[in-house]
């Protein structure tokens, strides 16, 4: 059978660069396949996808060698529009690819530009929205939709061109857990029921690995593995983890058990497969687990919120009677769907939105009369997008910028030795000292994120707030950042993190605040959170794989869930269960 996509010896160098980002790549993808592309940040995954539909070299110029054939078309000899009916590309940020006010107009936009007959366009709108589960949304305004709904409209607008191939480049990066799962379920439907060829670049591995037929692993611009999910996970997991690639948590657990001598009939890559392999041969203690605060700092109050409500000027209720206390030295995750009130809440904590009298207390003192600049003495705020907070021309100056402001030093003023030493120490801590003269924009995604953290905390603040710090990052980059946060916590600093990443929450955070439609619906330990099914359902949170597994192996349960691989293995030792 002839491949629907065929790359032969593709090498590509971006304009104004000298080193190739793709190096002699050859790849065949066949019609109807579901393929996952993984690899560390900067390995060339997105660049590879952009060669499929002609963005490279038609839009992003540079030097390309080799041949690319898609749906029997020579990509290097065609214009971008000539490939639109063969392939559709869905990007990470839905807002970046939606350009109309109403859903119906958005889905109609591409076929209208292709001069499709109006009656056919109407049929395509109806068919595309039905496929993505958005029938009846034709007259809704795009900007009023949730992130997951926007991404579904983006997919529908691509489907309206009747492409055989769908490519999704980290399309779930900005989505909450339930919306992410909905997109993956949709891809499975499009693949199985409608025969689409689907290619996905994705970091959220747990809910998609078992759906795909083939995994392509990239590193340093090359394809180093091209095989089935089970094969790559069973035989090359250590290599993937060493590269900094996310792997399914269930498979990582299975690899630990296999190393201890456990014999699997079939190496599991999903919770269901793990249950099938372990059921009847595993048990857990039924003892109640005492609530233990891990840090000696957790007696002092860092932040207290009392009866906080907020309406935006347009009348939208963002917060409704929110109450909680965060102790000094805690690591708190703020969870909830897009639009649940998480960011609005944090803006009040930081003073970006000035709280009313008697609503927000910092170290026991009311913050209502403090201005934003004074709040930065106590709280460091790290934006979701690091580039949005960079203000200097090199990494070292970015690191010490807040110190310059505090000491009222202009750019031409000589820096005191104390400030120079602080900057050097901070950069060495995050292993960026060797890149001190680079422009911040020239760093990798993970490096930018680490720089944004130390630059925000150079004043020595006791509290750090991070807004979606790991979005789109590979396993290595995310782990380094969270290790830095853990080090800060050990120093007695309080870490508050807005996130959708349940796996990172389970591994690093000790406490959780869950928001839903402006209300706080959970305030407690992360382990106890996953015992509250009604909270998980209301907030669209997906239970972590290890917790799902343990509950299915032993339905009658304790007051706290087992949520990490280390806890699972430790529990196994504790009950001395011999397999």
XYZ file of C-alpha atoms in Angstrom:
579
model
C 0.000 0.000 0.000
C 1.270 3.471 -0.885
C 1.743 5.838 2.104
C -0.561 8.857 2.360
C 2.427 10.797 3.773
C 5.967 10.029 2.654
C 9.084 11.936 3.687
C 12.424 11.001 2.147
C 15.710 12.331 3.533
C 14.236 15.636 4.758
C 16.748 18.100 6.161
C 15.636 21.602 7.084
C 17.465 24.694 8.347
C 15.468 27.738 9.494
C 16.215 31.048 7.839
C 19.162 32.830 9.530
C 20.167 29.628 11.354
C 23.134 27.385 10.601
C 22.235 24.087 12.307
C 19.420 21.923 10.845
C 16.344 21.367 13.005
C 15.415 18.282 10.929
C 18.222 15.909 9.968
C 17.787 13.387 7.143
C 14.289 12.284 8.191
C 12.430 9.562 6.308
C 8.916 8.594 7.418
C 5.908 6.772 5.942
C 2.382 7.200 7.348
C -0.476 5.171 5.883
C -4.100 6.123 5.365
C -6.264 5.540 8.446
C -3.351 5.380 10.912
C -3.370 7.047 14.351
C 0.219 8.188 15.043
C 1.699 9.893 18.109
C 4.913 11.943 17.832
C 6.890 12.477 21.043
C 10.287 13.846 21.992
C 11.977 16.434 24.220
C 11.439 20.162 23.742
C 13.261 21.489 20.709
C 13.703 18.103 19.015
C 11.811 19.156 15.860
C 8.285 17.722 16.413
C 6.372 20.883 15.461
C 8.744 21.615 12.589
C 8.124 18.126 11.222
C 4.344 18.661 11.331
C 4.707 21.956 9.481
C 6.423 20.194 6.577
C 3.353 17.963 6.142
C 1.078 20.791 5.018
C 3.581 23.112 3.371
C 3.892 25.779 6.090
C 7.534 24.831 5.657
C 8.853 26.059 3.257
C 5.934 28.203 1.953
C 5.420 30.372 5.051
C 8.472 29.673 7.210
C 11.326 30.039 4.811
C 14.667 28.329 5.037
C 16.719 25.682 3.323
C 15.051 22.311 2.794
C 16.332 19.161 1.132
C 14.660 15.844 0.319
C 11.107 15.106 -0.841
C 7.642 15.285 0.769
C 4.589 13.604 -0.734
C 1.150 14.036 0.860
C -1.947 12.436 -0.676
C 0.040 11.911 -3.911
C 0.942 15.623 -4.032
C 4.497 16.982 -4.110
C 4.436 19.402 -1.171
C 7.563 21.273 -2.217
C 6.051 22.135 -5.594
C 2.642 23.345 -4.353
C 1.182 26.410 -2.665
C -0.308 26.155 0.825
C -3.916 26.292 -0.399
C -3.362 23.297 -2.662
C -2.921 21.046 0.391
C -5.892 22.332 2.420
C -8.251 19.590 1.271
C -5.707 16.881 2.062
C -4.568 17.964 5.507
C -5.742 20.141 8.378
C -3.482 21.386 11.183
C -4.858 22.250 14.650
C -2.589 24.412 16.796
C -1.934 24.628 20.548
C -3.809 27.902 21.109
C -7.393 27.836 19.777
C -7.665 31.636 19.971
C -4.728 31.950 17.567
C -6.572 30.116 14.794
C -10.171 31.321 15.266
C -10.973 34.520 13.373
C -14.780 34.899 13.267
C -17.374 36.032 15.806
C -19.897 33.195 15.418
C -19.316 29.443 15.379
C -21.167 28.937 12.085
C -19.048 31.594 10.357
C -15.852 30.063 11.738
C -16.658 26.610 10.363
C -17.757 28.092 7.029
C -14.693 30.327 6.660
C -12.310 27.851 4.988
C -14.722 26.295 2.450
C -15.952 29.798 1.537
C -12.377 30.761 0.716
C -12.086 27.586 -1.347
C -15.219 28.756 -3.270
C -17.287 25.720 -2.299
C -20.972 25.821 -3.327
C -23.125 27.495 -0.578
C -25.439 24.498 -0.190
C -22.423 22.214 0.225
C -20.969 24.636 2.794
C -24.191 24.411 4.819
C -23.998 20.608 4.745
C -20.367 20.720 5.818
C -21.130 23.034 8.758
C -23.816 20.681 10.011
C -21.684 17.574 9.467
C -18.495 19.010 11.011
C -20.225 20.295 14.159
C -22.059 17.006 14.544
C -18.777 15.081 14.383
C -17.205 17.153 17.176
C -20.315 17.123 19.366
C -21.137 20.822 18.866
C -24.461 20.628 17.032
C -26.699 23.510 18.087
C -23.781 25.874 18.697
C -24.000 27.523 15.265
C -25.213 30.881 16.617
C -22.968 30.984 19.680
C -20.200 33.574 19.857
C -16.777 31.966 19.668
C -15.273 34.106 22.462
C -18.017 32.948 24.868
C -17.012 29.293 24.539
C -14.787 27.373 26.940
C -11.255 26.426 25.911
C -12.311 22.872 25.076
C -15.282 24.063 23.039
C -13.076 26.495 21.130
C -10.667 23.692 20.285
C -13.574 21.544 19.062
C -14.707 24.423 16.838
C -11.127 24.653 15.559
C -11.238 20.963 14.669
C -14.673 21.398 13.060
C -13.352 24.280 10.937
C -10.558 21.993 9.736
C -13.005 19.139 9.068
C -15.131 21.484 6.935
C -12.383 21.316 4.283
C -12.899 17.533 4.113
C -9.248 16.654 4.749
C -8.143 13.036 4.867
C -5.464 13.856 7.448
C -5.713 15.695 10.783
C -2.555 16.935 12.536
C -2.808 18.251 16.102
C 0.251 20.025 17.501
C -0.101 20.085 21.323
C -3.745 20.993 20.801
C -4.696 20.200 24.423
C -1.874 22.161 26.121
C -4.184 24.912 27.419
C -7.158 22.675 28.252
C -8.344 21.333 31.593
C -8.227 17.542 32.197
C -11.820 16.780 31.179
C -11.641 18.933 28.036
C -8.381 17.160 27.134
C -10.013 13.742 27.502
C -12.968 14.932 25.407
C -10.590 15.920 22.583
C -8.823 12.545 22.741
C -12.182 10.721 22.678
C -13.148 12.831 19.654
C -9.937 11.870 17.845
C -10.638 8.207 18.509
C -14.144 8.672 17.069
C -12.830 10.445 13.951
C -10.268 7.704 13.503
C -12.481 4.672 14.068
C -15.842 5.856 12.670
C -14.765 8.205 9.897
C -11.423 6.788 8.829
C -9.341 9.937 9.279
C -5.578 9.639 9.401
C -4.594 11.299 12.688
C -1.146 12.571 13.706
C -0.728 14.024 17.193
C 2.124 15.807 18.953
C 1.238 15.586 22.632
C 2.713 15.819 26.140
C -0.398 14.565 27.965
C 0.325 10.910 27.441
C -1.785 9.012 29.974
C -5.107 9.342 28.143
C -3.909 8.922 24.560
C -1.073 6.383 24.404
C -3.440 3.390 24.418
C -5.504 4.929 21.577
C -2.705 5.250 19.020
C -1.293 2.557 16.737
C 2.236 3.873 16.310
C 4.671 6.076 18.223
C 7.371 8.110 16.483
C 10.122 9.239 18.869
C 12.303 12.205 17.893
C 15.509 13.563 19.377
C 17.837 16.273 18.064
C 16.052 16.495 14.732
C 16.079 12.753 14.021
C 13.601 9.888 14.316
C 15.150 7.406 16.731
C 12.185 5.040 17.238
C 9.160 4.190 15.099
C 7.133 1.350 16.607
C 4.020 0.340 18.581
C 3.147 1.955 21.949
C 3.575 -1.301 23.878
C 6.951 -2.030 22.305
C 8.414 1.417 22.980
C 7.140 1.490 26.573
C 8.225 -2.023 27.500
C 11.661 -1.919 25.930
C 12.748 1.735 25.753
C 11.136 3.454 28.752
C 14.393 4.304 30.506
C 15.616 5.927 27.306
C 12.410 7.990 27.003
C 12.618 9.153 30.615
C 16.286 9.961 30.163
C 15.389 12.139 27.173
C 12.801 13.971 29.254
C 9.717 12.516 27.526
C 6.436 11.941 29.345
C 5.365 8.279 29.590
C 2.074 6.830 30.894
C 2.199 6.562 34.670
C 0.683 3.067 34.557
C 3.488 1.845 32.279
C 6.119 3.490 34.476
C 4.671 1.599 37.465
C 4.664 -1.625 35.443
C 8.343 -1.138 34.610
C 9.139 -0.844 38.337
C 7.196 -4.038 39.064
C 8.848 -5.841 36.156
C 12.288 -4.884 37.509
C 11.279 -6.455 40.829
C 10.450 -9.720 39.073
C 6.729 -9.374 38.395
C 5.711 -11.304 35.274
C 3.096 -9.648 33.059
C 1.070 -11.600 30.526
C 0.865 -8.346 28.533
C 2.797 -5.216 29.474
C 0.079 -2.671 30.476
C -0.217 0.775 28.896
C -3.612 1.734 30.376
C -5.401 1.501 33.725
C -7.761 -1.171 32.370
C -4.874 -3.362 31.228
C -3.102 -2.939 34.586
C -6.269 -3.944 36.455
C -6.551 -7.056 34.271
C -2.917 -7.983 35.021
C -2.960 -7.282 38.779
C -6.539 -8.078 39.842
C -6.794 -10.783 42.490
C -3.074 -10.692 43.244
C -2.840 -7.372 45.032
C -4.210 -5.892 48.241
C -3.829 -2.745 50.305
C -4.105 -1.758 53.930
C -7.545 -0.557 55.025
C -6.183 1.550 57.884
C -7.245 5.146 58.240
C -4.376 7.462 57.427
C -3.698 10.311 59.885
C -3.447 13.814 58.455
C 0.209 14.785 58.837
C 1.578 18.189 57.926
C 4.971 17.554 56.336
C 6.615 20.902 57.108
C 7.558 22.451 60.426
C 6.612 25.855 58.994
C 2.918 25.021 58.645
C 1.861 26.659 61.909
C 2.193 30.239 60.668
C -0.400 31.825 58.425
C 0.776 33.031 55.014
C -2.512 34.065 53.366
C -6.092 34.156 54.614
C -9.158 34.943 52.490
C -12.481 35.805 54.176
C -15.827 35.949 52.366
C -14.280 37.231 49.132
C -16.680 37.934 46.260
C -16.056 39.736 42.985
C -18.057 40.773 39.923
C -16.392 42.045 36.756
C -17.678 45.387 35.374
C -19.816 43.536 32.802
C -21.695 41.825 35.648
C -19.985 38.422 35.408
C -19.670 36.826 38.842
C -16.091 35.590 39.155
C -15.866 34.830 42.905
C -18.599 34.042 45.403
C -17.935 34.070 49.162
C -14.522 32.365 49.033
C -12.867 31.421 52.351
C -9.559 29.628 53.002
C -6.218 29.836 54.808
C -2.794 28.922 53.392
C -0.079 28.131 55.935
C 3.539 29.226 55.577
C 5.658 26.599 53.825
C 2.726 24.853 52.140
C 2.692 23.801 48.470
C -0.836 24.521 47.241
C -2.385 23.639 43.881
C -5.357 25.707 42.696
C -7.483 23.551 40.399
C -10.638 23.990 38.327
C -11.888 24.322 34.772
C -11.080 27.290 32.559
C -13.269 30.158 33.769
C -13.783 28.764 37.277
C -12.251 31.821 38.976
C -8.678 30.633 39.616
C -6.864 33.555 37.993
C -9.286 36.140 39.410
C -8.658 34.732 42.878
C -4.884 34.903 42.463
C -5.107 38.499 41.181
C -6.732 39.405 44.491
C -3.974 37.660 46.444
C -1.332 39.554 44.484
C -3.145 42.899 44.569
C -3.535 43.121 40.796
C -7.233 43.425 41.654
C -7.409 45.443 44.886
C -9.390 43.461 47.480
C -11.978 45.186 49.702
C -11.251 45.787 53.372
C -11.203 42.676 55.549
C -11.113 40.161 52.671
C -7.447 39.247 52.029
C -4.798 39.001 54.744
C -1.064 38.567 54.164
C 0.862 37.321 57.205
C -2.117 38.335 59.301
C -2.377 41.903 57.960
C -5.135 43.285 55.737
C -3.858 44.044 52.205
C -6.649 46.438 51.193
C -4.458 49.550 51.466
C -1.285 48.091 49.931
C -0.378 48.913 46.340
C 0.802 46.377 43.784
C 4.473 47.418 44.009
C 4.588 46.891 47.778
C 2.944 43.475 47.385
C 5.870 42.345 45.241
C 8.071 42.607 48.339
C 6.199 39.604 49.758
C 4.833 37.763 46.711
C 6.547 36.768 43.468
C 4.152 36.193 40.559
C 5.214 34.054 37.591
C 3.060 34.502 34.489
C 1.718 31.638 32.385
C 3.763 32.862 29.429
C 7.351 33.749 30.470
C 7.807 36.091 27.480
C 5.067 38.353 28.856
C 7.241 39.337 31.837
C 10.685 39.616 30.223
C 11.917 43.219 30.063
C 15.722 43.015 29.721
C 18.057 42.295 26.797
C 20.064 39.527 28.444
C 19.531 36.759 30.981
C 21.635 38.336 33.736
C 19.883 41.715 33.528
C 16.504 39.954 33.521
C 17.477 38.119 36.695
C 18.399 41.274 38.634
C 15.814 43.652 37.119
C 13.675 43.777 40.286
C 16.773 44.581 42.344
C 17.528 47.510 40.022
C 13.978 48.805 40.515
C 14.089 48.350 44.297
C 17.404 50.225 44.629
C 16.386 52.832 41.993
C 19.333 52.018 39.726
C 19.203 53.069 36.072
C 20.688 50.944 33.301
C 23.810 53.108 33.141
C 24.397 53.021 36.920
C 27.193 50.834 38.245
C 25.884 47.713 39.954
C 26.841 47.130 43.591
C 28.832 43.936 44.112
C 26.066 42.576 46.358
C 23.528 42.687 43.503
C 25.996 41.125 41.050
C 26.619 38.269 43.473
C 22.882 37.751 44.002
C 22.339 37.467 40.246
C 25.234 35.047 39.793
C 24.034 32.860 42.670
C 20.469 32.769 41.293
C 21.584 31.807 37.780
C 23.879 29.088 39.064
C 20.996 27.704 41.110
C 18.930 27.166 37.944
C 21.949 26.191 35.803
C 21.701 29.203 33.490
C 24.893 31.052 34.447
C 26.646 29.943 31.224
C 23.843 31.636 29.245
C 23.890 34.901 31.203
C 24.678 36.985 28.088
C 21.927 35.478 25.898
C 18.687 37.286 25.166
C 15.890 35.669 27.257
C 13.900 34.959 24.087
C 16.754 32.756 22.825
C 16.354 30.269 25.699
C 14.388 27.033 25.430
C 10.859 26.878 26.859
C 12.007 25.184 30.060
C 14.909 27.617 30.501
C 12.601 30.622 30.015
C 10.300 29.268 32.685
C 13.122 28.748 35.212
C 14.455 32.244 34.467
C 10.996 33.739 35.032
C 10.824 32.044 38.448
C 14.200 33.278 39.763
C 13.632 36.758 38.294
C 10.307 36.921 40.143
C 11.867 35.743 43.427
C 15.168 37.641 43.398
C 13.832 39.969 46.120
C 13.599 36.983 48.470
C 9.809 36.953 48.741
C 8.237 34.401 51.052
C 5.420 33.492 48.641
C 5.560 32.495 44.967
C 2.503 32.171 42.733
C 2.885 30.339 39.429
C 0.179 30.445 36.755
C 0.174 27.232 34.660
C 3.967 26.875 34.931
C 4.312 23.593 33.006
C 2.014 24.170 30.031
C 3.487 22.548 26.905
C 6.724 21.514 28.638
C 8.353 18.126 28.370
C 8.889 15.909 31.402
C 12.468 17.053 32.021
C 11.648 20.779 31.916
C 8.555 20.380 34.103
C 10.461 18.268 36.635
C 13.330 20.776 36.922
C 10.877 23.592 37.548
C 8.949 21.675 40.207
C 12.205 20.600 41.866
C 13.088 24.297 42.115
C 9.693 24.975 43.716
C 10.253 22.105 46.173
C 13.616 23.617 47.144
C 11.864 26.924 47.839
C 9.301 25.112 49.974
C 12.068 23.451 51.979
C 13.433 26.935 52.699
C 10.071 27.781 54.277
C 8.620 29.628 51.297
C 4.979 29.157 50.325
C 4.316 27.896 46.792
C 0.921 28.427 45.115
C 0.443 26.916 41.661
C -2.486 27.238 39.263
C -2.390 24.132 37.099
C -4.336 21.560 35.070
C -1.610 18.933 35.404
C -2.920 16.351 37.863
C 0.221 14.204 37.754
C 2.394 17.101 38.895
C -0.132 18.042 41.560
C -0.021 14.500 42.948
C 3.764 14.354 42.980
C 4.603 17.794 44.350
C 1.656 19.602 45.981
C 0.468 18.858 49.513
C -2.765 20.884 49.537
C -5.445 21.708 46.980
C -8.030 24.428 46.473
C -10.670 23.536 43.877
C -12.730 26.276 42.216
C -16.014 25.857 40.349
C -18.032 28.733 38.887
C -16.452 31.201 41.291
C -16.975 29.080 44.390
C -14.432 27.170 46.459
C -15.721 23.568 46.523
C -12.716 21.847 48.115
C -10.002 22.884 50.566
C -7.836 20.072 51.877
C -4.995 17.650 51.192
C -4.321 16.423 47.666
C -4.621 12.802 48.805
C -8.080 13.353 50.279
C -9.246 15.280 47.179
C -9.409 12.096 45.124
C -11.767 10.503 47.635
C -14.426 13.132 46.821
C -16.075 11.899 43.628
C -18.623 14.732 43.591
C -15.848 17.366 43.644
C -13.944 15.649 40.846
C -17.075 15.462 38.704
C -18.171 19.042 39.347
C -14.691 20.480 38.657
C -14.062 18.191 35.642
C -10.938 16.738 37.249
C -9.632 13.405 35.998
C -8.448 11.104 38.767
C -4.728 10.223 38.468
C -4.007 6.778 36.951
C -2.484 5.308 40.140
C -5.532 6.296 42.185
C -7.858 4.806 39.552
C -5.860 1.591 39.605
C -5.810 1.166 43.390
C -9.531 1.827 43.730
C -10.333 -0.746 41.054
C -8.042 -3.318 42.642
C -9.640 -2.787 46.053
C -12.957 -0.856 45.853
C -13.481 -0.598 49.648
C -11.069 2.170 50.518
C -9.481 4.385 53.122
C -9.792 8.094 53.830
C -6.917 8.998 51.499
C -6.064 7.842 47.994
C -2.771 6.385 46.819
C -1.814 8.811 44.060
C 1.831 8.257 43.067
C 4.017 5.359 41.957
C 6.214 5.716 45.056
C 3.165 5.475 47.335
C 1.902 2.416 45.452
C 5.235 0.621 45.802
C 5.606 1.660 49.445
C 2.139 0.338 50.239
C 3.058 -2.949 48.583
C 6.029 -3.274 50.909
C 3.993 -2.212 53.919
C 1.439 -4.982 53.625
C 4.144 -7.465 52.583
C 1.954 -8.855 49.832
C 3.838 -11.588 47.965
C 2.918 -11.823 44.305
